[in-house]
Amino acid sequence: MSVGFIGAGQLAHALVKGFTAAGVIATHKIMASSPDTELPTVSGLRKMGVNFTTSNKETANRSDVLFLAVKPHIIPFVLDEIGPDIQDRHLIVSCAAGVTISSIEKKLVQYRPAPRVMRCMTNTPVVVREGATVYAVGTHAEAEDGRLLEQLMASVGFCTEVEEDLIDAVTGLSGSGPAYAFTALDALADGGVKMGLPRRLAIRLGAQALLGAAKMLLDSEQHPGQLKDNVCSPGGATIHALHFLESGGFRSLLINAVEASCIRTRELQSLADQESISPAAIKKTTLDKVLQQPGVAAAGGPKAAVSLFNKSNPGRKRN
Amino acid sequence: MEPSEVKIGFIGAGNMAFGITKGILLSGGVLPRNVTVSAPSSNNLGRFQELGAAVTHSNTEAVAASRLIFLAVKPHLVPAILREVAPHVTREHVVVSVAAGVTIATLEELLPPESVVLRLMPNLPCMVQEGALLFSRGSRAGPGEGALLKTLLGPCGLVEEGPESWIDAHTGLSGSGVAFVYLFAEALADGGVKMGMPSALAQRIAAQTVLGAGRLLRDSGRHPAQLRSDVCTPGGTTIYGLHALELGGLRAAVMGAVEAATERARELGRK
């Protein structure tokens, strides 16, 4: 079985690294393509032994399982490009946030009556085989297609099938989640440094604390609230610290973050549906270059701003 | 001492004394005629008489007629009362002070040496036998006296023993906590009114909601976080409401309230 990646950025790189570490596929059976050869991930992929090309069509022709690992707004153009090359054997797996299975199938049925499409949402820790992946199967995907994808993705972390309408929420939670964790770890390390620890040690200990806590929770039947109680001795250090977290609205910040990411994902989806980027942009896949095209609207303009504090959700502004 | 034989006296006839009296008589473990209540005025004594208890205006009479004495007067009256009754307090007596902020050390200082003293912090719902009571033993009070008090007060609600250092926290959490719950219930009702419900109905529903949730919490034995999660269907009404609460910093506010009340109790205890 050959695996191809349309797109050779962070996601492709992370997945390849994970798959090869897990030994589920040999690197010479993997091909990746991107028009931009300057990406740092491209040399990373090459070093791992992946076949690299600038031709998306070549990747499609040489693969059985084809991962679409490009930015959401590029997807329509990629589909138009490789559409004619899709065969019955192909399994298309889109990893693009917010891009629906139906929008992909709509494009591909112009070229093929029953394209086998699946959609997955994974995250960067697949690179260390601790990814969190969900997938949904399309109209023409068979049961064993789902099983195959699940096997692949389970080799690099947790993987489960979901209804497609939950994928945006998953994006908000575990797709973006590592970024929340990195931010938290950076700040925890700052706290450690403030209290006298050397930075490297502070980072090491902070990361281990979160890793250990996550493992405890995954292994436990108990509610995280209960596990929190177990750590908080009466009048002790931890409960004092937690009060600070609560005063700062820690919990609501995290809820807001997941919500904002989910909402933004949905916005990106409707932008992709609009196909507002010119076909010329397909040759230049970095967003900056795309935006330099005349008449192209910025994907993150004010109209698309995520707002949680609207009429229906009057949260109190924190000072 | 068998509970039913114990002679019990109350110095003070206010709500706390009444709530405890009701509770201990309700269990049937104490005979009404074995209860003597003293207060300077007759205003509050009627309801004790209705229960069948003996009443008097003489504190020393209440002490003489009892083995177990509840000191249920306002804190600033305690020194004077103890000076008055101290000559009549023997080693056989068990003195239980319900006065907020009056430490065991103070009580033992004002009473004869070798006096058996316990300190009790009840809360208002003792009046409906749903109190939360924490007591602490003085230097001469043994496990036997603790067990007696626990058995006696059982019908008043939840009775636990702890070191004296916990009593201020108990005051903040449960003594004042009752008022925090009233505030929350009022706010729930206001929310209902805002969304179109008549206020009287909203208040009754709010009260029942607090009561019902409280019973489920107490009787299920499960962690409140687990019960909360169980109510939250994905994308449903409750999780939206909870998000608003978190945005409002409710948890921190409540922790702060318990802390503020406890600190104040400690302050008062030092005076």
XYZ file of C-alpha atoms in Angstrom:
590
model
C 0.000 0.000 0.000
C 1.351 3.411 -0.929
C 0.522 6.540 0.980
C 0.615 10.003 -0.524
C 0.443 13.456 1.002
C -0.807 16.452 -0.960
C 0.952 19.130 1.034
C 4.323 18.822 2.725
C 3.885 21.072 5.735
C 3.644 20.515 9.488
C 0.829 17.995 9.324
C 2.353 15.799 6.614
C 5.685 15.898 8.367
C 4.181 14.980 11.748
C 2.150 12.108 10.334
C 5.072 10.683 8.392
C 7.309 10.888 11.426
C 4.707 9.092 13.513
C 3.889 6.399 10.959
C 7.533 5.558 10.413
C 8.266 5.473 14.131
C 5.333 3.115 14.524
C 6.590 1.018 11.659
C 3.205 0.863 9.928
C 4.650 1.894 6.596
C 8.095 2.188 5.008
C 9.178 5.678 3.958
C 9.914 4.642 0.368
C 6.213 3.834 0.032
C 5.360 7.411 0.963
C 5.223 10.334 -1.451
C 4.610 13.983 -0.642
C 4.094 16.944 -2.916
C 4.175 20.692 -2.613
C 4.839 23.503 -5.068
C 6.931 25.212 -2.411
C 10.246 23.426 -1.999
C 11.570 25.954 0.508
C 9.424 24.710 3.391
C 11.607 23.437 6.241
C 9.338 20.412 6.507
C 10.204 19.465 2.926
C 13.830 18.833 3.780
C 12.671 17.026 6.906
C 10.532 14.706 4.816
C 13.324 14.127 2.329
C 15.702 13.259 5.135
C 13.263 10.632 6.341
C 13.395 8.995 2.924
C 10.033 10.167 1.631
C 9.712 10.601 -2.142
C 9.191 14.292 -2.777
C 7.734 15.959 -5.874
C 6.323 19.305 -6.871
C 3.544 17.555 -8.755
C 0.325 16.805 -6.906
C -0.795 14.702 -9.855
C 2.270 12.489 -9.550
C 1.527 11.925 -5.862
C -2.077 11.020 -6.670
C -0.981 8.566 -9.354
C 1.576 6.868 -7.117
C -0.668 6.460 -4.045
C -3.488 4.265 -2.811
C -4.271 6.263 0.331
C -4.104 9.980 -0.374
C -3.965 12.433 2.521
C -5.021 15.984 1.706
C -2.773 17.915 4.040
C -3.128 21.440 2.703
C -4.797 24.545 4.097
C -8.599 24.471 3.834
C -8.910 27.204 1.243
C -6.533 25.346 -1.088
C -8.590 22.163 -1.066
C -11.000 23.042 -3.901
C -8.129 23.750 -6.264
C -6.227 20.631 -5.302
C -9.363 18.581 -5.955
C -9.782 20.130 -9.394
C -6.130 19.399 -10.131
C -6.080 15.731 -9.116
C -9.725 14.942 -9.865
C -9.023 13.404 -13.278
C -6.333 11.169 -11.751
C -8.523 9.604 -9.078
C -9.107 5.871 -9.605
C -11.384 3.354 -7.918
C -8.529 2.202 -5.684
C -8.015 5.651 -4.197
C -8.931 6.446 -0.626
C -9.034 10.215 -0.130
C -8.502 11.357 3.427
C -8.923 15.058 4.000
C -7.279 16.525 7.081
C -8.388 20.069 6.313
C -10.145 21.807 9.191
C -13.700 22.774 8.390
C -13.853 21.198 4.943
C -16.898 18.954 4.710
C -17.005 15.530 3.143
C -19.911 16.635 0.966
C -17.935 19.564 -0.459
C -15.124 17.181 -1.390
C -17.465 14.573 -2.856
C -19.285 17.272 -4.826
C -16.001 18.205 -6.501
C -14.808 14.661 -7.154
C -18.039 13.217 -8.573
C -17.394 15.432 -11.563
C -14.536 13.034 -12.339
C -15.532 9.744 -10.758
C -18.992 8.330 -9.876
C -18.178 6.988 -6.389
C -15.101 8.603 -4.835
C -14.133 7.074 -1.500
C -13.683 10.015 0.825
C -13.044 10.261 4.537
C -12.383 13.208 6.728
C -10.126 13.230 9.720
C -9.105 15.709 12.364
C -5.854 14.894 14.036
C -3.254 16.911 15.893
C 0.475 17.510 15.939
C 1.409 15.099 18.741
C 1.052 12.325 16.172
C 4.728 13.134 15.679
C 5.461 11.486 19.024
C 2.699 8.923 18.558
C 0.415 10.585 21.073
C -2.017 12.083 18.602
C -5.751 12.542 19.075
C -7.614 11.705 15.880
C -11.225 11.436 14.895
C -12.574 10.539 11.481
C -15.856 10.429 9.627
C -16.590 8.285 6.598
C -18.073 9.589 3.366
C -20.936 8.292 1.254
C -18.899 5.805 -0.773
C -16.291 4.788 1.738
C -16.461 1.121 2.723
C -16.293 -0.286 6.229
C -12.759 -1.524 5.674
C -11.688 1.946 4.532
C -12.596 3.254 7.959
C -10.806 0.364 9.594
C -7.697 0.976 7.516
C -7.591 4.647 8.435
C -8.236 3.828 12.054
C -5.369 1.337 12.029
C -3.025 3.893 10.512
C -4.008 6.668 12.882
C -4.149 4.417 15.930
C -0.482 3.686 15.366
C 0.233 7.318 16.182
C -2.151 7.835 19.091
C -5.808 7.664 19.972
C -8.239 7.311 17.069
C -11.983 6.905 16.922
C -14.799 7.355 14.433
C -17.343 10.149 14.963
C -20.301 11.718 13.240
C -19.034 14.440 10.938
C -20.941 17.203 12.710
C -18.724 16.784 15.763
C -15.458 17.358 13.935
C -15.432 21.125 14.359
C -15.755 20.686 18.113
C -12.894 18.180 18.052
C -10.807 20.757 16.197
C -11.466 23.255 18.934
C -10.575 20.825 21.678
C -7.826 18.456 20.609
C -6.871 20.001 17.275
C -5.914 23.266 18.900
C -5.380 21.690 22.295
C -1.616 21.240 22.048
C -1.275 25.003 21.522
C -3.198 25.647 24.727
C -0.887 23.229 26.490
C 2.254 24.837 25.070
C 1.024 28.219 26.226
C 0.273 26.844 29.672
C 3.668 25.174 29.867
C 5.476 28.322 28.865
C 3.684 30.199 31.607
C 4.201 27.452 34.186
C 7.898 27.537 33.385
C 7.842 31.310 33.880
C 6.313 30.719 37.278
C 9.056 28.252 38.109
C 11.741 30.636 36.925
C 10.227 33.457 38.943
C 10.469 31.281 42.020
C 14.105 30.453 41.323
C 14.250 27.438 39.024
C 16.562 27.332 35.990
C 14.489 27.587 32.794
C 15.345 24.194 31.332
C 14.485 22.422 34.542
C 11.277 24.439 34.862
C 10.186 23.398 31.373
C 11.080 19.774 31.994
C 9.156 19.644 35.262
C 6.149 21.525 33.922
C 5.846 19.249 30.910
C 6.217 16.177 33.058
C 3.560 17.438 35.467
C 1.017 17.878 32.665
C 2.008 14.602 31.043
C 1.684 12.770 34.334
C -1.646 14.370 35.153
C -3.020 13.497 31.725
C -1.899 9.887 32.131
C -3.485 9.681 35.572
C -6.764 10.951 34.202
C -6.737 8.573 31.235
C -5.992 5.655 33.522
C -8.530 6.608 36.141
C -12.257 6.055 36.463
C -12.470 9.200 38.549
C -13.736 12.586 37.509
C -10.978 15.205 37.067
C -12.683 17.152 39.853
C -12.093 14.224 42.169
C -8.480 13.899 41.075
C -8.040 17.608 41.764
C -9.422 17.100 45.292
C -6.930 14.313 45.849
C -4.072 16.735 45.254
C -5.427 19.566 47.411
C -4.585 19.046 51.053
C -6.611 21.269 53.410
C -5.182 24.755 53.694
C -2.239 23.673 51.607
C -0.266 25.142 48.766
C -2.300 23.716 45.923
C -5.719 24.937 46.997
C -4.276 28.429 47.449
C -2.922 28.274 43.937
C -6.216 26.968 42.559
C -8.074 29.886 44.061
C -5.865 32.146 41.985
C -6.669 30.159 38.882
C -10.380 30.403 39.593
C -10.137 34.129 40.293
C -8.524 34.585 36.924
C -11.330 32.750 35.210
C -9.067 29.896 34.188
C -11.890 27.528 33.437
C -13.918 30.013 31.418
C -10.832 30.953 29.415
C -10.383 27.355 28.383
C -14.069 26.967 27.556
C -13.844 30.167 25.489
C -10.773 28.899 23.683
C -12.365 25.653 22.615
C -15.483 27.507 21.535
C -13.533 30.140 19.575
C -11.501 27.535 17.750
C -14.624 25.574 16.876
C -16.458 28.666 15.632
C -13.473 29.777 13.576
C -13.261 26.337 12.025
C -16.843 26.681 10.862
C -16.046 30.125 9.437
C -13.099 28.709 7.525
C -15.385 26.093 6.104
C -17.722 28.657 4.638
C -14.759 30.560 3.225
C -13.546 27.388 1.534
C -17.028 26.858 0.134
C -16.884 30.299 -1.394
C -13.670 29.427 -3.266
C -12.664 33.084 -3.126
C -9.035 32.517 -4.085
C -8.051 32.778 -7.743
C -6.867 29.663 -9.619
C -3.455 31.326 -10.135
C -2.944 31.009 -6.411
C -2.845 27.259 -6.680
C 0.781 27.463 -7.765
C 1.709 29.434 -4.671
C 0.443 27.754 -1.632
C 1.761 29.995 1.100
C -0.976 32.265 2.391
C 1.086 35.451 1.991
C 1.585 34.812 -1.682
C -2.071 33.959 -2.084
C -3.117 37.191 -0.424
C -0.945 39.213 -2.765
C -3.279 38.285 -5.598
C -5.485 41.241 -6.547
C -9.074 40.905 -5.438
C -8.385 38.195 -2.909
C -10.039 38.758 0.472
C -7.992 38.060 3.592
C -9.249 34.894 5.305
C -8.965 36.493 8.744
C -10.719 39.818 8.031
C -12.833 41.700 10.579
C -16.063 40.270 9.248
C -14.900 36.826 10.157
C -13.902 37.789 13.701
C -14.969 35.282 16.322
C -17.097 36.926 18.946
C -18.264 35.154 22.069
C -19.584 38.311 23.660
C -22.574 38.955 21.520
C -26.240 39.438 22.419
C -26.779 35.789 23.090
C -23.747 35.361 25.291
C -23.166 38.395 27.500
C -20.099 37.318 29.429
C -18.710 39.636 32.038
C -15.541 41.377 30.865
C -12.633 40.554 33.094
C -10.491 43.428 34.382
C -24.809 7.883 80.425
C -27.762 6.529 78.464
C -29.198 9.293 76.276
C -32.665 9.040 77.705
C -31.448 9.605 81.237
C -29.397 12.670 80.503
C -30.666 15.883 81.992
C -30.076 18.727 79.609
C -30.070 22.450 80.269
C -30.032 25.458 77.939
C -28.795 28.851 78.970
C -30.355 31.073 76.321
C -33.622 30.482 74.472
C -32.895 31.758 71.004
C -33.159 30.048 67.619
C -30.075 27.900 68.097
C -31.262 26.608 71.452
C -34.670 25.947 70.008
C -33.355 24.159 66.978
C -31.202 21.882 69.062
C -33.989 21.233 71.561
C -36.391 20.294 68.802
C -33.839 17.969 67.328
C -32.949 16.130 70.484
C -36.565 15.767 71.563
C -37.632 14.614 68.106
C -35.459 11.554 68.313
C -37.320 10.472 71.416
C -33.969 9.844 72.976
C -34.523 12.588 75.534
C -37.620 13.090 77.651
C -39.008 16.639 77.537
C -39.158 16.818 81.314
C -35.413 16.284 81.404
C -34.861 19.525 79.472
C -34.612 22.838 81.329
C -34.321 26.161 79.486
C -33.461 29.485 81.081
C -33.758 32.971 79.684
C -34.118 36.397 81.340
C -37.402 37.184 79.570
C -40.449 35.038 78.868
C -40.617 36.073 75.226
C -38.940 33.019 73.805
C -39.794 30.452 76.433
C -43.291 29.676 75.186
C -42.199 27.482 72.300
C -40.018 25.412 74.645
C -42.934 24.935 76.968
C -44.999 23.733 74.023
C -42.443 21.008 73.523
C -42.845 19.991 77.154
C -39.552 21.353 78.425
C -39.192 23.028 81.817
C -38.477 26.738 81.724
C -36.941 29.156 84.233
C -35.424 32.622 84.543
C -32.589 31.307 86.648
C -29.391 30.195 84.933
C -28.113 28.545 88.082
C -31.345 26.546 88.343
C -30.840 25.267 84.801
C -27.272 24.265 85.676
C -28.303 22.555 88.887
C -31.051 20.603 87.097
C -28.775 19.327 84.336
C -25.744 17.256 83.535
C -25.255 18.559 79.988
C -25.456 22.328 79.628
C -25.731 24.182 76.339
C -24.441 27.723 76.500
C -26.523 29.342 73.763
C -26.213 33.053 74.388
C -24.695 35.835 72.320
C -20.890 35.762 72.509
C -20.517 39.055 74.410
C -22.740 37.700 77.218
C -20.656 34.585 77.790
C -18.140 35.943 80.334
C -20.846 37.336 82.602
C -22.969 34.168 82.406
C -20.017 31.917 83.158
C -18.984 34.016 86.111
C -22.544 33.673 87.381
C -22.850 29.920 87.028
C -19.239 28.845 87.638
C -19.761 28.171 91.370
C -22.445 25.621 90.426
C -20.519 23.810 87.712
C -19.087 20.527 88.950
C -16.857 17.876 87.466
C -19.988 15.906 86.556
C -21.240 18.643 84.281
C -20.578 18.777 80.545
C -20.643 22.326 79.200
C -21.263 22.736 75.477
C -20.787 26.263 74.183
C -22.534 27.308 71.013
C -21.233 30.867 71.172
C -19.480 31.911 67.968
C -15.926 33.059 68.389
C -15.546 32.036 72.043
C -12.593 29.723 72.264
C -12.245 26.634 74.407
C -9.371 28.331 76.172
C -11.635 31.222 77.168
C -14.353 28.866 78.351
C -11.963 26.788 80.430
C -10.485 29.924 81.908
C -13.855 31.187 83.084
C -15.041 27.842 84.445
C -13.651 25.880 87.391
C -10.533 23.831 86.622
C -11.277 20.234 85.621
C -14.527 21.396 83.927
C -15.564 19.340 80.920
C -16.039 21.697 77.998
C -16.929 21.218 74.360
C -17.368 23.818 71.669
C -20.121 23.393 69.077
C -20.784 25.305 65.897
C -24.248 24.475 64.546
C -26.023 26.292 61.780
C -29.498 27.649 61.193
C -31.098 24.597 59.508
C -30.803 22.777 62.843
C -34.251 24.260 63.225
C -35.539 21.877 60.591
C -33.261 19.045 61.581
C -31.019 19.602 58.595
C -28.153 21.321 60.349
C -24.435 20.912 59.841
C -22.768 20.777 63.232
C -19.095 20.595 64.074
C -17.858 20.191 67.631
C -14.511 20.186 69.299
C -13.514 18.738 72.674
C -11.838 20.751 75.390
C -8.885 19.452 77.389
C -11.011 17.504 79.871
C -13.610 16.186 77.458
C -13.012 12.557 76.555
C -14.172 10.452 73.630
C -17.146 9.388 75.722
C -18.466 12.933 75.955
C -17.851 13.365 72.244
C -19.813 10.244 71.465
C -22.636 11.326 73.764
C -22.905 14.702 72.053
C -22.810 13.101 68.621
C -25.606 10.696 69.499
C -27.669 13.379 71.148
C -27.371 15.839 68.276
C -27.776 13.263 65.512
C -31.412 14.220 64.865
C -30.347 17.822 64.259
C -28.532 16.951 61.063
C -24.943 16.152 60.218
C -22.714 16.021 63.313
C -18.938 15.773 63.047
C -16.035 16.204 65.421
C -12.861 18.079 64.609
C -9.979 20.063 66.056
C -10.866 23.562 67.229
C -8.973 25.048 64.290
C -11.683 23.748 61.971
C -14.488 25.558 63.731
C -13.794 28.926 62.131
C -13.695 27.287 58.692
C -16.967 25.564 59.523
C -18.441 28.930 60.449
C -17.367 30.356 57.114
C -18.461 27.381 55.095
C -21.633 26.269 56.773
C -22.642 28.871 59.315
C -22.412 31.710 56.835
C -22.768 29.276 53.973
C -26.500 29.148 54.570
C -26.708 32.844 53.664
C -24.587 32.260 50.563
C -27.115 29.657 49.453
C -29.970 32.109 50.053
C -28.165 34.625 47.879
C -27.719 32.048 45.151
C -31.366 31.025 45.365
C -32.462 34.639 45.113
C -30.292 35.098 42.040
C -31.690 31.927 40.464
C -35.171 33.317 40.999
C -34.185 36.696 39.546
C -32.934 34.851 36.505
C -36.286 33.135 36.225
C -38.089 36.441 36.506
C -35.883 37.941 33.827
C -36.854 35.078 31.555
C -40.553 35.658 32.143
C -41.623 33.778 35.252
C -43.611 35.440 38.080
C -41.374 36.108 41.058
C -43.289 34.148 43.703
C -43.265 31.044 41.547
C -39.621 31.568 40.604
C -38.652 31.731 44.267
C -40.499 28.574 45.172
C -38.932 26.771 42.264
C -35.501 28.115 43.150
C -35.884 26.878 46.721
C -36.990 23.451 45.591
C -34.132 23.297 43.074
C -31.581 24.000 45.794
C -33.237 21.507 48.125
C -33.508 18.787 45.515
C -29.965 19.229 44.295
C -28.759 19.260 47.889
C -30.482 15.993 48.677
C -29.114 14.311 45.577
C -25.662 15.582 46.431
C -25.804 14.411 50.016
C -27.407 11.065 49.362
C -25.688 9.967 46.151
C -22.227 9.825 47.669
C -20.853 11.032 44.346
C -18.501 13.909 43.735
C -20.327 17.141 42.849
C -18.224 17.437 39.689
C -19.521 14.043 38.591
C -23.130 15.012 39.308
C -22.600 18.256 37.400
C -21.172 16.410 34.387
C -24.079 14.002 34.451
C -26.538 16.875 33.987
C -24.644 18.386 31.051
C -25.764 16.926 27.752
C -23.379 17.892 24.935
C -24.292 21.278 23.501
C -27.289 21.451 25.790
C -28.771 24.160 27.962
C -26.864 23.367 31.128
C -23.371 23.597 29.706
C -24.245 26.969 28.221
C -25.450 28.164 31.588
C -22.383 26.776 33.349
C -20.135 28.596 30.925
C -21.818 31.835 31.950
C -21.184 30.976 35.603
C -17.532 30.266 34.925
C -17.229 33.534 33.011
C -18.673 35.214 36.052
C -16.016 33.690 38.229
C -18.550 32.079 40.545
C -16.134 29.504 41.929
C -13.556 32.077 42.933
C -16.249 34.293 44.430
C -17.571 31.462 46.566
C -14.107 30.404 47.698
C -13.475 34.041 48.562
C -16.699 34.237 50.534
C -15.839 31.227 52.672
C -12.368 32.642 53.172
C -13.656 36.087 54.176
C -16.185 34.668 56.625
C -13.606 32.332 58.140
C -11.042 35.116 58.531
C -13.645 37.227 60.264
C -14.509 34.355 62.604
C -10.840 34.059 63.500
C -10.621 37.787 64.073
C -13.627 37.726 66.348
C -12.185 34.799 68.217
C -9.026 36.720 68.917
C -10.796 39.687 70.435
